[in-house]
Structures are given as structure tokens and as C-alpha cells.
Short mmCIF file of C-alpha atoms in Angstrom, two decimals:
data_model
loop_
_atom_site.label_atom_id
_atom_site.label_comp_id
_atom_site.label_asym_id
_atom_site.label_seq_id
_atom_site.Cartn_x
_atom_site.Cartn_y
_atom_site.Cartn_z
CA MET A 1 125.20 59.53 -108.66
CA SER A 2 126.98 57.58 -111.37
CA ALA A 3 125.08 55.62 -114.00
CA ALA A 4 126.67 52.39 -112.78
CA SER A 5 125.25 52.85 -109.29
CA ARG A 6 121.69 53.49 -110.42
CA CYS A 7 119.03 50.81 -110.07
CA TRP A 8 118.67 48.53 -113.08
CA ARG A 9 115.11 47.70 -114.02
CA SER A 10 114.98 46.61 -117.66
CA PRO A 11 117.42 46.46 -120.57
CA TRP A 12 114.89 48.40 -122.67
CA ARG A 13 114.36 51.30 -120.26
CA ARG A 14 116.67 54.17 -119.33
CA PRO A 15 118.13 54.04 -115.79
CA SER A 16 115.86 55.09 -112.96
CA THR A 17 116.84 57.94 -110.64
CA HIS A 18 116.10 56.12 -107.38
CA ARG A 19 117.64 53.27 -105.47
CA SER A 20 115.83 49.98 -105.26
CA SER A 21 115.18 48.44 -101.87
CA SER A 22 115.74 44.98 -103.38
CA ALA A 23 119.02 43.47 -104.48
CA ALA A 24 118.43 44.13 -108.18
CA PRO A 25 121.38 43.61 -110.50
CA ARG A 26 123.26 46.75 -111.54
CA LEU A 27 123.57 47.68 -115.18
CA PRO A 28 126.53 49.76 -116.33
CA VAL A 29 125.62 52.38 -118.93
CA ARG A 30 127.94 53.72 -121.59
CA ARG A 31 126.91 57.14 -122.87
CA SER A 32 127.15 57.76 -126.62
CA GLY A 33 125.70 61.15 -127.36
CA ALA A 34 123.49 63.55 -125.49
CA CYS A 35 120.30 61.51 -125.64
CA CYS A 36 121.36 57.92 -126.31
CA ALA A 37 122.53 55.13 -124.04
CA THR A 38 124.02 51.76 -124.90
CA TRP A 39 123.19 49.03 -122.42
CA THR A 40 125.54 46.24 -121.40
CA LEU A 41 123.67 43.29 -119.94
CA PRO A 42 125.02 41.62 -116.79
CA SER A 43 126.37 38.10 -117.09
CA CYS A 44 123.50 36.77 -114.99
CA TRP A 45 120.88 38.08 -117.43
CA ARG A 46 118.73 35.53 -119.18
CA GLU A 47 116.07 36.41 -121.73
CA PRO A 48 112.67 35.78 -120.13
CA ARG A 49 110.88 32.82 -121.67
CA PRO A 50 107.10 32.75 -121.99
CA SER A 51 105.16 30.14 -120.11
CA ILE A 52 104.02 27.63 -122.72
CA ARG A 53 101.11 25.71 -121.34
CA PRO A 54 98.63 23.95 -123.59
CA THR A 55 95.26 25.66 -123.24
CA ARG A 56 91.90 24.10 -123.98
CA ARG A 57 91.79 26.05 -127.23
CA SER A 58 95.25 25.00 -128.37
CA ARG A 59 94.47 21.34 -127.64
CA ILE A 60 91.29 21.44 -129.70
CA CYS A 61 92.83 23.40 -132.56
CA SER A 62 95.82 21.05 -132.70
CA ALA A 63 95.93 18.46 -135.43
CA THR A 64 95.58 15.55 -132.99
CA ALA A 65 91.78 15.44 -132.83
CA GLN A 66 91.52 16.32 -136.50
CA ARG A 67 93.83 13.45 -137.45
CA ARG A 68 91.62 10.98 -135.62
CA VAL A 69 88.57 12.21 -137.50
CA GLU A 70 90.50 12.15 -140.77
CA ALA A 71 91.31 8.47 -140.26
CA ALA A 72 87.67 7.70 -139.50
CA LEU A 73 86.40 9.55 -142.57
CA ARG A 74 88.63 7.45 -144.81
CA ARG A 75 87.21 4.14 -143.56
CA GLY A 76 84.04 4.14 -145.64
CA GLU A 77 80.92 6.01 -146.68
CA VAL A 78 80.24 9.22 -144.74
CA ARG A 79 76.64 10.09 -143.91
CA VAL A 80 75.47 13.57 -142.86
CA LYS A 81 71.95 14.00 -141.45
CA THR A 82 69.97 16.86 -139.87
CA PRO A 83 66.49 17.15 -138.31
CA LEU A 84 65.38 19.35 -141.23
CA GLY A 85 65.90 16.51 -143.68
CA THR A 86 69.52 16.56 -144.81
CA ASP A 87 70.66 13.06 -145.73
CA LEU A 88 73.88 13.21 -147.72
CA ARG A 89 76.33 10.41 -148.44
CA PHE A 90 79.83 10.53 -149.90
CA ARG A 91 83.32 9.05 -149.77
CA VAL A 92 86.62 10.89 -149.41
CA GLY A 93 88.94 8.12 -150.63
CA ASP A 94 92.52 9.33 -150.65
CA ARG A 95 91.62 13.00 -151.18
CA PRO A 96 93.88 15.46 -149.28
CA MET A 97 92.58 16.58 -145.89
CA ASN A 98 93.21 20.20 -145.00
CA LEU A 99 93.70 20.54 -141.23
CA GLN A 100 93.44 24.11 -139.97
CA ASP A 101 95.18 24.08 -136.58
CA GLY A 102 96.84 27.52 -136.70
CA ASP A 103 100.30 26.18 -137.62
CA ALA A 104 101.87 28.82 -139.89
CA SER A 105 105.43 27.47 -139.74
CA ALA A 106 107.66 27.06 -142.77
CA ALA A 107 107.97 23.37 -141.95
CA ARG A 108 104.19 22.98 -142.20
CA ALA A 109 104.12 24.87 -145.51
CA ARG A 110 106.66 22.48 -146.98
CA THR A 111 104.25 19.59 -146.44
CA ALA A 112 101.48 21.26 -148.47
CA LYS A 113 99.75 18.97 -150.94
CA VAL A 114 97.13 21.36 -152.31
CA LEU A 115 96.75 25.13 -152.58
CA VAL A 116 94.60 25.54 -149.48
CA ASP A 117 97.31 23.89 -147.37
CA ARG A 118 99.26 27.15 -147.72
CA GLU A 119 96.47 29.10 -146.04
CA VAL A 120 96.17 29.57 -142.30
CA GLU A 121 92.62 30.28 -141.17
CA LEU A 122 92.12 32.18 -137.93
CA PRO A 123 90.40 31.42 -135.66
CA CYS A 124 91.68 27.90 -136.10
CA GLY A 125 90.01 24.55 -135.72
CA VAL A 126 88.50 23.01 -138.85
CA LEU A 127 89.00 19.98 -141.10
CA ARG A 128 88.23 20.44 -144.81
CA VAL A 129 87.99 17.93 -147.66
CA ALA A 130 86.62 17.71 -151.20
CA PRO A 131 84.82 14.35 -151.41
CA LEU A 132 85.01 12.16 -154.50
CA GLU A 133 82.52 13.91 -156.75
CA GLU A 134 80.87 10.80 -158.18
CA SER A 135 80.19 9.48 -154.67
CA VAL A 136 78.06 12.43 -153.48
CA SER A 137 74.32 11.69 -153.39
CA GLY A 138 71.29 12.58 -151.31
CA VAL A 139 69.75 15.85 -150.18
CA ILE A 140 70.80 18.96 -148.28
CA ALA A 141 67.99 20.68 -146.36
CA TYR A 142 68.93 24.27 -145.54
CA PRO A 143 67.74 26.47 -142.68
CA VAL A 144 66.60 29.96 -143.67
CA THR A 145 69.42 31.30 -145.82
CA GLN A 146 70.23 33.79 -148.57
CA TRP A 147 70.84 33.23 -152.25
CA ASP A 148 71.51 35.98 -154.75
CA GLY A 149 71.03 38.43 -151.89
CA ARG A 150 67.48 37.27 -151.19
CA PRO A 151 66.06 35.16 -148.34
CA VAL A 152 65.19 31.55 -149.13
CA GLU A 153 63.05 29.28 -146.94
CA GLY A 154 62.55 25.53 -146.94
CA LEU A 155 65.31 24.91 -149.47
CA LYS A 156 66.30 21.36 -150.40
CA LEU A 157 68.95 20.53 -152.99
CA HIS A 158 68.98 16.97 -154.31
CA PHE A 159 72.28 15.49 -155.54
CA GLU A 160 73.27 12.60 -157.77
CA LYS A 161 76.89 11.89 -158.61
CA GLY A 162 77.94 15.19 -157.06
CA ARG A 163 75.59 17.51 -158.97
CA VAL A 164 72.30 19.23 -158.16
CA THR A 165 69.45 17.42 -159.90
CA ARG A 166 66.42 19.01 -158.25
CA ILE A 167 65.59 22.16 -156.29
CA GLU A 168 62.76 22.49 -153.77
CA ALA A 169 61.94 25.64 -151.79
CA ALA A 170 58.97 27.02 -149.87
CA ALA A 171 60.00 30.56 -150.83
CA GLY A 172 62.79 32.04 -152.94
CA ARG A 173 63.40 29.24 -155.40
CA GLU A 174 64.00 31.77 -158.19
CA ALA A 175 66.88 33.27 -156.21
CA VAL A 176 68.55 29.86 -155.90
CA GLU A 177 68.17 29.15 -159.60
CA ALA A 178 69.57 32.58 -160.48
CA ALA A 179 72.59 32.13 -158.21
CA LEU A 180 73.42 28.69 -159.60
CA ARG A 181 72.93 29.86 -163.17
CA SER A 182 75.10 32.97 -162.83
CA GLY A 183 77.93 31.08 -161.15
CA GLY A 184 78.60 28.77 -164.08
CA PRO A 185 78.24 24.98 -164.52
CA GLY A 186 80.42 24.16 -161.50
CA SER A 187 78.10 26.09 -159.19
CA GLU A 188 75.74 23.10 -159.22
CA ALA A 189 78.49 20.69 -158.12
CA PHE A 190 79.22 19.68 -154.52
CA ARG A 191 82.46 21.29 -153.40
CA GLU A 192 83.42 20.50 -149.83
CA PHE A 193 82.66 18.98 -146.45
CA ALA A 194 84.13 20.79 -143.45
CA LEU A 195 83.90 20.05 -139.72
CA GLY A 196 84.63 22.52 -136.93
CA PHE A 197 86.62 21.72 -133.78
CA ASN A 198 86.93 25.02 -131.89
CA PRO A 199 84.72 25.03 -128.73
CA GLU A 200 85.29 28.74 -128.13
CA LEU A 201 83.24 29.74 -131.18
CA ALA A 202 79.58 29.57 -132.14
CA VAL A 203 77.48 30.36 -135.18
CA PRO A 204 75.29 33.45 -134.54
CA GLU A 205 71.56 32.81 -134.49
CA ARG A 206 70.97 35.91 -136.58
CA ASN A 207 72.50 35.83 -140.07
CA PRO A 208 74.07 32.39 -139.49
CA TRP A 209 75.60 32.37 -142.96
CA ILE A 210 77.99 35.25 -142.15
CA PRO A 211 81.02 33.44 -140.63
CA TYR A 212 83.38 31.68 -142.99
CA TYR A 213 86.38 30.95 -140.77
CA GLY A 214 86.25 29.81 -137.20
CA TYR A 215 82.88 28.14 -136.82
CA GLY A 216 82.44 26.19 -133.63
CA SER A 217 82.96 22.63 -132.45
CA GLY A 218 80.69 20.13 -134.21
CA VAL A 219 79.49 22.64 -136.81
CA VAL A 220 79.41 21.32 -140.39
CA ARG A 221 79.86 23.33 -143.56
CA LEU A 222 78.53 21.97 -146.87
CA ALA A 223 79.70 23.94 -149.89
CA LEU A 224 79.18 24.10 -153.65
CA GLY A 225 81.40 25.15 -156.55
CA ASP A 226 85.03 25.00 -157.67
CA ASN A 227 87.13 22.81 -155.37
CA THR A 228 90.47 22.59 -157.17
CA GLU A 229 92.22 24.37 -154.29
CA LEU A 230 91.26 21.36 -152.16
CA GLY A 231 92.39 18.79 -154.69
CA GLY A 232 88.96 18.20 -156.24
CA ASN A 233 87.89 17.96 -159.87
CA VAL A 234 85.25 20.73 -160.03
CA THR A 235 87.14 23.22 -162.16
CA SER A 236 84.53 25.94 -162.57
CA GLY A 237 81.73 27.55 -160.64
CA ARG A 238 81.68 30.34 -158.09
CA PRO A 239 82.19 28.75 -154.66
CA ARG A 240 79.38 29.00 -152.13
CA TRP A 241 81.00 28.19 -148.79
CA TRP A 242 79.03 29.94 -146.07
CA ASP A 243 76.21 27.46 -145.36
CA LEU A 244 76.69 26.18 -141.81
CA PHE A 245 74.77 23.42 -140.05
CA VAL A 246 74.75 23.30 -136.24
CA ASP A 247 72.64 20.18 -135.59
CA THR A 248 74.14 17.50 -137.83
CA THR A 249 74.84 13.87 -137.11
CA VAL A 250 77.90 12.62 -138.99
CA SER A 251 78.71 8.93 -139.12
CA VAL A 252 80.95 6.47 -140.93
CA GLY A 253 79.39 3.02 -140.71
CA ASP A 254 78.72 2.38 -137.02
CA THR A 255 81.11 5.14 -135.89
CA VAL A 256 79.36 8.39 -134.95
CA LEU A 257 81.68 11.40 -135.22
CA VAL A 258 79.10 14.11 -134.52
CA ARG A 259 75.73 13.64 -132.82
CA SER A 260 73.17 16.46 -132.95
CA GLY A 261 75.90 19.03 -133.46
CA LYS A 262 78.26 17.71 -130.76
CA LEU A 263 81.60 16.05 -131.41
CA THR A 264 81.49 12.54 -130.00
CA GLY A 265 84.47 10.66 -131.42
CA PRO A 266 86.16 8.69 -132.66
#
């Protein structure tokens, strides 16, 4: 049986040794050596194209929803509250918004305004911004967490003009003080507000401070330390970016963006 009469199955496989019962196209083969074959594709061949259908994940991780929230955040004072006692206020002004939607294209990279815009976080789905430092005031009440490698309970950090002014803790206050002291002056400064959009992800109940990228829809991250990569003015201090809050309510004026940990708008 000649090579030309054999059944063609794929341009990347050697010819089969049996006839096909279907009317599959024939592929001539030109031998070049004892173990190599050069394939010539038939004129009817077209490269298969993947089915591109927007999935629920791709819709959420796209910049569309994040852009709507970005516009809302710029309208006025942002307020973040939790049942444990967090009540933090700030403004973002015209600070750059980093939208992590999984777009790693060269075209996207060319629009980068700050260093973090050249990063692509996977899993995708988060908006990040460094608020205007002088506008940050209030209190962050943390769930059980770790500082300096030690557990801390009942922690509350009080802020004025973007800096920690008072520390409260039921247990482990010394660990918090040691961590802030060892990180440098910028460690006591507010770094970043981040909001998750990916509904396929969730913060684990055990060790909830572990995930950095890819926290779930409606989850808020409040961070301390150097924020120059985000376009902020805190130029020193070891970043602390793994404190996640799953039950926040985030609002701008009368517009509620997140209610009890669930995205609601705008």
C-alpha cells in the first residue's frame, strides 16, 4: 500500500496502516530518510480554532466589573466596616487603579502607569489601589491572625492620617509591636485597599492569612507598608499584605459596593 493511499488522521501523526471507513482526506507523504516523514497538507485543511466562549470566571475576572467599581471609588470617601469593629475611611483621588484581570498581553503592558501594572496575578480577579495617605483614618479590627510568627487575638489598629497611632490586642500585642518596629517606619503606614472579584475562590477558614493572590469575590485586603509600586508615597517599610476580610461592607456615600462580604454593585 502506498503512503498516498493510507488514511490521513492528523498532520502531526505518522500515517496509519488501516483504511478509514469514513471519507477522510488523503495526505500524501514524502519520505526523507529512514525514520522521518514530511507532511504536505491538503488544500482543504484549516487549522482548528478553539471555541472561545466567555465563561463565568472570565466575565468576572474581566476589567468590566472592576472598572465600574473603580469609577465608584473615585466619587468620594470610601468607608470599610466589619462586624468585629473595623471602621476605616479614605479617599483614592486620582491614584492609579491596578486591575488584575489576567490580561498579560503586550498591549496591556504598554498602558502600565505603575510598577504593579506589569504584574499578572493568577488566579485573576482583584482591584488594588493605594489610597491618599493623609485621608486614611479609623480602625481596623482583625480576626485571629499572626504577627512576627505568633498568633494575635482581638487586634485593633487605630489610624490617623494614614499611620498607626494606637494598638489594642487581647493577646499578642508584643508580637505586633515587634513586627512593626522591625519593618521600619513605613511598616506603620497604611499601604493598600484591595477588593476581590473571583467567585470561584474562597479564603480558607484555617490559616486565612495564607493566600495572597486570588482571594474570592467580595473579599477585602487591607495592607500596611511600602506602596510605591502602586503609586503611593510610603517609601519604606516591609509590606504586610496578607490580611483578608470576608465580611466587610464597603460603601461610597449612599452607594454600597460590598455588603457583608458580597459584591452588590454599583
